[in-house]
Tab-separated table of C-alpha atoms in Angstrom:
chain	number	residue	atom	x	y	z
A	1	MET	CA	127.874	41.454	78.643
A	2	LYS	CA	125.615	44.375	79.193
A	3	ASP	CA	125.206	46.723	76.134
A	4	SER	CA	127.181	49.998	76.440
A	5	LEU	CA	125.298	53.249	76.971
A	6	LYS	CA	126.369	54.283	73.492
A	7	GLN	CA	124.901	51.184	71.858
A	8	ARG	CA	121.641	51.528	73.800
A	9	LEU	CA	121.439	55.215	72.861
A	10	VAL	CA	121.794	54.456	69.163
A	11	GLU	CA	119.112	51.766	69.423
A	12	GLN	CA	116.772	54.067	71.343
A	13	ALA	CA	117.374	56.905	68.734
A	14	VAL	CA	116.136	54.540	65.977
A	15	LEU	CA	113.139	53.603	68.000
A	16	GLU	CA	112.268	57.266	68.441
A	17	GLY	CA	112.315	57.673	64.652
A	18	PHE	CA	115.802	58.920	63.853
A	19	ASP	CA	117.735	57.330	60.979
A	20	ALA	CA	121.271	57.908	62.300
A	21	CYS	CA	122.872	58.794	65.644
A	22	ARG	CA	126.555	59.763	66.180
A	23	VAL	CA	128.543	61.391	68.970
A	24	CYS	CA	131.398	63.868	69.192
A	25	ARG	CA	132.886	66.298	71.624
A	26	PRO	CA	132.087	70.010	71.601
A	27	SER	CA	135.732	70.728	71.023
A	28	ASP	CA	135.821	68.613	67.859
A	29	VAL	CA	135.157	71.569	65.501
A	30	PRO	CA	138.158	73.963	66.007
A	31	GLN	CA	138.012	75.099	62.375
A	32	VAL	CA	134.557	76.754	62.787
A	33	PRO	CA	135.522	80.157	64.379
A	34	ASP	CA	137.856	81.089	61.522
A	35	ARG	CA	135.521	79.849	58.831
A	36	LEU	CA	132.567	81.672	60.289
A	37	ALA	CA	134.603	84.871	60.657
A	38	ALA	CA	135.630	84.740	57.000
A	39	PHE	CA	131.990	84.163	55.975
A	40	LEU	CA	130.863	87.134	57.922
A	41	ASP	CA	133.736	89.378	56.890
A	42	LYS	CA	132.774	88.853	53.241
A	43	GLY	CA	129.192	89.764	54.049
A	44	TYR	CA	127.925	86.407	52.691
A	45	HIS	CA	125.316	86.368	55.452
A	46	GLY	CA	123.351	89.189	53.910
A	47	GLN	CA	120.478	90.367	56.181
A	48	MET	CA	120.918	87.507	58.558
A	49	ALA	CA	122.369	89.691	61.333
A	50	TRP	CA	121.650	87.011	63.937
A	51	LEU	CA	124.565	85.041	62.503
A	52	ALA	CA	126.926	87.866	63.406
A	53	ASP	CA	125.211	88.740	66.721
A	54	ARG	CA	125.656	85.125	68.074
A	55	ALA	CA	128.912	84.249	66.316
A	56	HIS	CA	130.680	83.604	69.619
A	57	TRP	CA	128.217	80.709	70.382
A	58	ARG	CA	127.903	79.427	66.874
A	59	GLY	CA	131.683	79.378	66.480
A	60	ASP	CA	132.344	77.529	69.708
A	61	PRO	CA	129.875	74.887	71.029
A	62	SER	CA	131.704	74.928	74.361
A	63	ALA	CA	130.831	78.558	74.772
A	64	LEU	CA	127.092	77.748	74.233
A	65	TRP	CA	127.146	75.428	77.260
A	66	PRO	CA	130.488	74.994	78.953
A	67	GLU	CA	129.308	72.036	81.032
A	68	ALA	CA	128.594	69.858	77.996
A	69	GLN	CA	130.916	66.899	77.400
A	70	SER	CA	129.195	65.232	74.526
A	71	VAL	CA	127.197	66.276	71.453
A	72	ILE	CA	124.757	63.703	70.170
A	73	VAL	CA	124.010	64.498	66.499
A	74	LEU	CA	120.949	62.892	64.912
A	75	ALA	CA	119.599	62.659	61.434
A	76	GLU	CA	116.038	62.150	60.324
A	77	SER	CA	115.274	61.461	56.599
A	78	TYR	CA	112.757	63.509	54.653
A	79	THR	CA	113.579	62.086	51.208
A	80	PRO	CA	110.757	62.930	48.729
A	81	THR	CA	108.826	60.308	46.814
A	82	GLU	CA	108.273	62.704	43.911
A	83	ASP	CA	110.898	64.513	41.699
A	84	PRO	CA	111.702	67.694	43.745
A	85	LEU	CA	112.467	69.636	40.546
A	86	ALA	CA	109.572	68.516	38.443
A	87	ASN	CA	107.626	71.757	38.643
A	88	LEU	CA	110.584	73.944	37.416
A	89	TYR	CA	109.431	73.395	33.870
A	90	ASP	CA	105.803	74.211	34.328
A	91	PRO	CA	105.027	77.983	34.071
A	92	GLU	CA	101.662	77.643	35.797
A	93	LEU	CA	103.073	76.060	38.984
A	94	GLY	CA	105.264	77.196	41.857
A	95	THR	CA	108.098	75.118	43.344
A	96	ILE	CA	108.287	74.795	47.128
A	97	SER	CA	111.304	73.181	48.769
A	98	VAL	CA	110.698	69.640	49.781
A	99	TYR	CA	111.146	70.160	53.516
A	100	ALA	CA	108.330	72.738	53.607
A	101	ARG	CA	105.650	70.720	51.793
A	102	ASN	CA	104.019	69.622	54.978
A	103	LYS	CA	104.523	70.123	58.688
A	104	ASP	CA	107.323	72.191	60.263
A	105	TYR	CA	110.190	69.830	60.927
A	106	HIS	CA	111.404	71.940	63.884
A	107	ASP	CA	108.448	70.861	65.873
A	108	VAL	CA	108.618	67.206	64.901
A	109	VAL	CA	112.369	66.860	65.451
A	110	LYS	CA	112.416	68.760	68.691
A	111	LYS	CA	109.745	66.459	70.258
A	112	ARG	CA	111.857	63.428	69.299
A	113	LEU	CA	114.962	64.996	70.712
A	114	LYS	CA	113.244	65.672	73.959
A	115	ARG	CA	111.898	62.159	74.249
A	116	LEU	CA	115.410	60.745	73.612
A	117	ALA	CA	116.972	63.249	76.017
A	118	ARG	CA	114.501	62.181	78.745
A	119	TRP	CA	115.370	58.507	78.125
A	120	LEU	CA	119.076	59.339	78.353
A	121	ILE	CA	118.564	61.080	81.822
A	122	ALA	CA	116.567	58.108	83.059
A	123	GLU	CA	119.267	55.700	81.837
A	124	ALA	CA	122.411	57.453	82.904
A	125	GLY	CA	121.712	60.794	84.605
A	126	GLY	CA	123.482	63.953	83.714
A	127	GLU	CA	121.962	67.141	82.215
A	128	VAL	CA	120.974	67.807	78.669
A	129	LYS	CA	120.008	70.559	76.235
A	130	VAL	CA	118.281	69.904	72.840
A	131	PHE	CA	118.711	72.007	69.731
A	132	VAL	CA	117.331	72.180	66.197
A	133	ASP	CA	118.639	74.578	63.681
A	134	THR	CA	116.973	77.745	65.152
A	135	ALA	CA	119.700	77.824	67.817
A	136	PRO	CA	123.284	79.109	67.345
A	137	VAL	CA	124.745	75.630	66.974
A	138	ALA	CA	127.295	74.608	64.250
A	139	GLU	CA	125.278	71.582	63.495
A	140	LYS	CA	126.753	70.714	60.122
A	141	PRO	CA	130.358	70.834	61.313
A	142	LEU	CA	129.340	68.847	64.443
A	143	GLY	CA	127.569	66.342	62.195
A	144	HIS	CA	130.806	66.011	60.145
A	145	ALA	CA	132.934	65.635	63.267
A	146	ALA	CA	130.580	62.973	64.603
A	147	GLY	CA	130.622	60.926	61.399
A	148	LEU	CA	127.047	61.663	60.407
A	149	GLY	CA	128.264	62.803	57.038
A	150	TRP	CA	130.538	65.357	55.423
A	151	GLN	CA	129.994	68.995	54.382
A	152	GLY	CA	129.784	68.845	50.577
A	153	LYS	CA	130.822	71.425	48.111
A	154	HIS	CA	127.396	72.996	48.488
A	155	THR	CA	128.157	73.334	52.257
A	156	ASN	CA	125.310	71.003	53.222
A	157	LEU	CA	125.859	67.714	55.011
A	158	VAL	CA	125.964	64.595	52.841
A	159	SER	CA	125.744	60.973	54.086
A	160	ARG	CA	126.790	57.783	52.330
A	161	GLU	CA	123.650	56.102	53.870
A	162	LEU	CA	121.080	59.021	53.626
A	163	GLY	CA	122.205	61.137	50.746
A	164	SER	CA	121.298	64.899	51.149
A	165	TRP	CA	117.716	64.671	52.335
A	166	PHE	CA	117.809	64.638	56.172
A	167	PHE	CA	117.156	66.988	59.042
A	168	ILE	CA	119.776	67.426	61.869
A	169	GLY	CA	119.163	67.759	65.599
A	170	SER	CA	121.552	67.666	68.511
A	171	ILE	CA	121.510	66.840	72.191
A	172	PHE	CA	124.222	68.329	74.320
A	173	SER	CA	124.958	66.293	77.393
A	174	THR	CA	127.122	66.529	80.487
A	175	LEU	CA	127.855	62.799	80.189
A	176	GLU	CA	131.061	61.491	78.567
A	177	ILE	CA	129.587	59.230	75.898
A	178	ASP	CA	131.816	57.243	73.529
A	179	THR	CA	132.423	59.219	70.383
A	180	ASP	CA	132.487	58.308	66.715
A	181	SER	CA	135.164	59.052	64.143
A	182	GLY	CA	134.606	61.947	61.852
A	183	GLU	CA	133.562	61.336	58.229
A	184	ILE	CA	135.924	62.081	55.347
A	185	ASP	CA	134.969	64.007	52.262
A	186	HIS	CA	133.624	61.816	49.445
A	187	CYS	CA	132.800	64.580	46.890
A	188	GLY	CA	135.888	63.920	44.790
A	189	SER	CA	136.010	65.800	41.530
A	190	CYS	CA	132.226	66.063	41.314
A	191	ARG	CA	130.975	69.679	41.147
A	192	THR	CA	127.329	68.933	39.973
A	193	CYS	CA	125.806	70.828	42.934
A	194	LEU	CA	127.931	73.942	42.109
A	195	ASP	CA	127.148	73.945	38.400
A	196	VAL	CA	123.315	73.553	38.782
A	197	CYS	CA	122.921	76.629	41.018
A	198	PRO	CA	120.730	79.150	39.040
A	199	THR	CA	122.244	82.184	40.674
A	200	ASP	CA	125.851	81.247	40.949
A	201	ALA	CA	125.688	81.341	44.758
A	202	PHE	CA	128.948	79.371	45.246
A	203	PRO	CA	132.025	81.617	44.946
A	204	ALA	CA	134.131	78.497	45.230
A	205	PRO	CA	133.699	74.835	46.332
A	206	TYR	CA	132.656	74.667	50.034
A	207	GLN	CA	131.733	78.386	50.048
A	208	LEU	CA	128.249	79.894	49.915
A	209	ASP	CA	127.308	83.489	49.282
A	210	ALA	CA	123.816	83.444	50.854
A	211	ARG	CA	122.992	86.819	49.280
A	212	ARG	CA	122.676	84.967	45.993
A	213	CYS	CA	121.111	81.757	47.306
A	214	ILE	CA	117.402	81.391	46.333
A	215	SER	CA	116.662	79.792	49.757
A	216	TYR	CA	117.930	82.921	51.411
A	217	LEU	CA	116.212	85.250	48.895
A	218	THR	CA	112.817	83.625	49.182
A	219	ILE	CA	112.899	83.155	52.983
A	220	GLU	CA	115.281	85.454	54.821
A	221	HIS	CA	115.621	88.452	52.436
A	222	LYS	CA	113.308	91.367	53.276
A	223	GLY	CA	112.258	93.874	50.643
A	224	PRO	CA	112.609	93.750	46.915
A	225	VAL	CA	115.215	91.290	45.343
A	226	GLU	CA	117.573	92.665	42.770
A	227	ASP	CA	116.318	92.462	39.220
A	228	GLU	CA	119.303	90.364	38.174
A	229	LEU	CA	118.522	87.695	40.766
A	230	ARG	CA	114.683	87.733	40.606
A	231	CYS	CA	115.072	86.892	36.916
A	232	LYS	CA	117.036	83.723	37.831
A	233	MET	CA	114.639	82.525	40.536
A	234	GLY	CA	112.347	80.871	38.046
A	235	ASN	CA	109.277	79.593	39.828
A	236	ARG	CA	111.011	78.763	43.081
A	237	ILE	CA	108.667	80.443	45.635
A	238	TYR	CA	109.967	79.003	48.878
A	239	GLY	CA	113.490	77.726	49.196
A	240	CYS	CA	115.511	75.873	46.486
A	241	ASP	CA	116.523	72.198	46.307
A	242	ASP	CA	118.633	72.203	43.115
A	243	CYS	CA	121.966	71.587	44.705
A	244	LEU	CA	120.600	68.899	47.038
A	245	ALA	CA	118.542	67.186	44.370
A	246	VAL	CA	121.399	66.568	41.912
A	247	CYS	CA	123.819	65.083	44.437
A	248	PRO	CA	124.841	61.568	43.247
A	249	TRP	CA	124.843	60.335	46.815
A	250	ASN	CA	121.055	60.537	46.835
A	251	LYS	CA	120.986	57.104	45.192
A	252	PHE	CA	121.421	55.851	48.727
A	253	ALA	CA	118.734	58.052	50.287
A	254	ILE	CA	115.991	56.307	52.138
A	255	GLU	CA	112.272	57.309	52.077
A	256	ALA	CA	111.011	59.294	54.976
A	257	ARG	CA	109.397	57.235	57.722
A	258	GLU	CA	107.563	60.145	59.148
A	259	VAL	CA	104.240	60.759	57.358
A	260	ARG	CA	104.255	64.375	58.375
A	261	TYR	CA	107.150	64.991	55.989
A	262	HIS	CA	105.300	63.394	53.004
A	263	ALA	CA	104.165	66.241	50.739
A	264	ARG	CA	100.627	67.707	50.960
A	265	GLU	CA	98.896	67.340	47.666
A	266	ASP	CA	98.198	71.009	47.386
A	267	LEU	CA	101.789	71.890	47.969
A	268	THR	CA	103.270	69.418	45.484
A	269	ALA	CA	102.095	71.311	42.431
A	270	PRO	CA	100.562	74.630	43.625
A	271	LYS	CA	99.142	76.955	41.095
A	272	LEU	CA	100.703	80.434	40.951
A	273	SER	CA	97.240	81.926	40.042
A	274	GLU	CA	95.788	80.672	43.292
A	275	LEU	CA	98.743	81.528	45.505
A	276	ALA	CA	99.070	85.082	44.282
A	277	VAL	CA	95.601	86.140	45.488
A	278	LEU	CA	95.984	84.858	49.108
A	279	SER	CA	94.986	87.305	51.700
A	280	ASP	CA	96.713	87.476	55.025
A	281	ALA	CA	94.002	85.330	56.644
A	282	SER	CA	93.881	82.761	53.859
A	283	PHE	CA	97.664	82.534	53.770
A	284	ARG	CA	97.745	81.827	57.582
A	285	THR	CA	95.010	79.249	57.235
A	286	MET	CA	96.690	77.474	54.276
A	287	PHE	CA	100.093	77.324	55.890
A	288	SER	CA	99.065	76.636	59.486
A	289	GLY	CA	101.677	74.285	61.008
A	290	SER	CA	103.963	74.827	58.029
A	291	PRO	CA	107.450	76.477	58.054
A	292	ILE	CA	106.216	78.754	55.281
A	293	LYS	CA	103.935	80.604	57.640
A	294	ARG	CA	106.803	82.357	59.360
A	295	ILE	CA	107.743	84.501	56.275
A	296	GLY	CA	104.214	85.944	56.142
A	297	ARG	CA	101.827	86.600	53.352
A	298	ASP	CA	103.604	89.650	51.875
A	299	ARG	CA	107.000	88.001	51.372
A	300	PHE	CA	105.393	84.866	50.072
A	301	VAL	CA	103.193	86.688	47.526
A	302	ARG	CA	106.299	88.701	46.482
A	303	ASN	CA	107.973	85.350	45.655
A	304	VAL	CA	104.903	84.189	43.767
A	305	LEU	CA	104.870	87.394	41.672
A	306	TYR	CA	108.464	86.915	40.764
A	307	ALA	CA	107.561	83.428	39.547
A	308	ILE	CA	104.657	84.851	37.626
A	309	GLY	CA	106.985	87.370	36.016
A	310	ASN	CA	109.395	84.638	35.018
A	311	SER	CA	106.645	82.379	33.653
A	312	GLY	CA	106.123	83.993	30.296
A	313	ASP	CA	102.408	83.260	30.663
A	314	ALA	CA	100.381	86.165	29.420
A	315	GLY	CA	97.349	84.608	31.027
A	316	LEU	CA	98.731	85.683	34.372
A	317	ILE	CA	99.014	89.386	33.550
A	318	GLU	CA	95.560	90.168	34.994
A	319	ILE	CA	96.395	88.564	38.339
A	320	ALA	CA	99.716	90.453	38.529
A	321	GLN	CA	97.979	93.698	37.518
A	322	SER	CA	95.446	93.313	40.397
A	323	LEU	CA	98.308	93.520	42.867
A	324	CYS	CA	100.090	96.550	41.453
A	325	ASP	CA	98.553	98.724	44.214
A	326	ASP	CA	98.882	96.267	47.012
A	327	THR	CA	99.194	97.823	50.478
A	328	ASP	CA	102.641	96.261	50.858
A	329	ALA	CA	105.154	98.265	48.724
A	330	THR	CA	107.323	95.236	48.033
A	331	VAL	CA	104.413	93.207	46.752
A	332	ALA	CA	103.246	96.120	44.571
A	333	ASP	CA	106.790	96.458	43.196
A	334	ALA	CA	106.889	92.728	42.348
A	335	ALA	CA	103.575	92.934	40.708
A	336	ARG	CA	104.500	95.850	38.473
A	337	TRP	CA	107.755	94.062	37.580
A	338	ALA	CA	105.745	90.889	36.713
A	339	VAL	CA	103.406	92.800	34.477
A	340	LEU	CA	106.201	94.443	32.556
A	341	ARG	CA	108.088	91.104	32.171
A	342	LEU	CA	104.929	89.343	30.853
A	343	LYS	CA	104.006	92.157	28.471
A	344	ASP	CA	107.638	92.215	27.105
A	345	ALA	CA	107.472	88.425	26.618
A	346	ALA	CA	104.111	88.737	24.835
A	347	ASN	CA	105.412	91.496	22.551
A	348	ARG	CA	108.437	89.414	21.573
A	349	LEU	CA	106.109	86.626	20.390
A	350	GLU	CA	104.067	88.988	18.171
């Protein structure tokens, strides 16, 4: 008996480098519009105006492309080999989110999606559109509906086979492909991800106030961060992995097969003293091909200066002092704040 299209699709997805492949219908996420509206009404999206501007698409996959009959949701593991939280206890170092320690996954995943989409057209015809998370797609609810995993209490997708460390991509198709059953919630009474958050960004289980999330603050937030929050950011200079890293389901995570997700040595334990003095040109060179590049030198150095201010290391005062008159007002503000914090810390030790 000839293998079904669905079976061949799953097999081809694995050959292309994906670790899981599931299918649902665009209409399988009816809860999304109300949940998204509640999120936006509470202002939890902060400065991410694009979430509100494209809410009609993000809330309804059918509105994004009415002709689509199936959504193929794919996962690709990026599980780290090192302890992702190891640097949090070293005042000389910065902590960069695991996903950003090498190449930009958007480029890698999208190329895989395009290859798989071309294969699907050659096999069965139809039309396709591919999306990674820069598009207005409710990828986590779709992944939940397709059985890829479930949205945990930290709102991220969790898989019994892959844990928390995986990227999500999707292919919308006009073909009617056999669907999978949605996953059920396996969080139980566990709230480890909620309790570990340094800034209390979860008002309740399954709710995220992005305005307090360190990933949002270091990547999306423009301008100075509130004093109360910058004090809690520690040395997290790009993103935050705390809620992902402590999930018990990571005991089933598999190591990333893609070498471009393996951490660069210079981004595994980067020194704050070296990152703070990056010029615009040296920043662009250092982070060429990295997702970090998109936030620009000024926002990145702002983050580094917050980390320096939180370090308690008086040896970093001189570096912070040198940036107090930076041409970027937010960087200069962060530098002055760091100097005051370090001097206060030094005075308390006397």
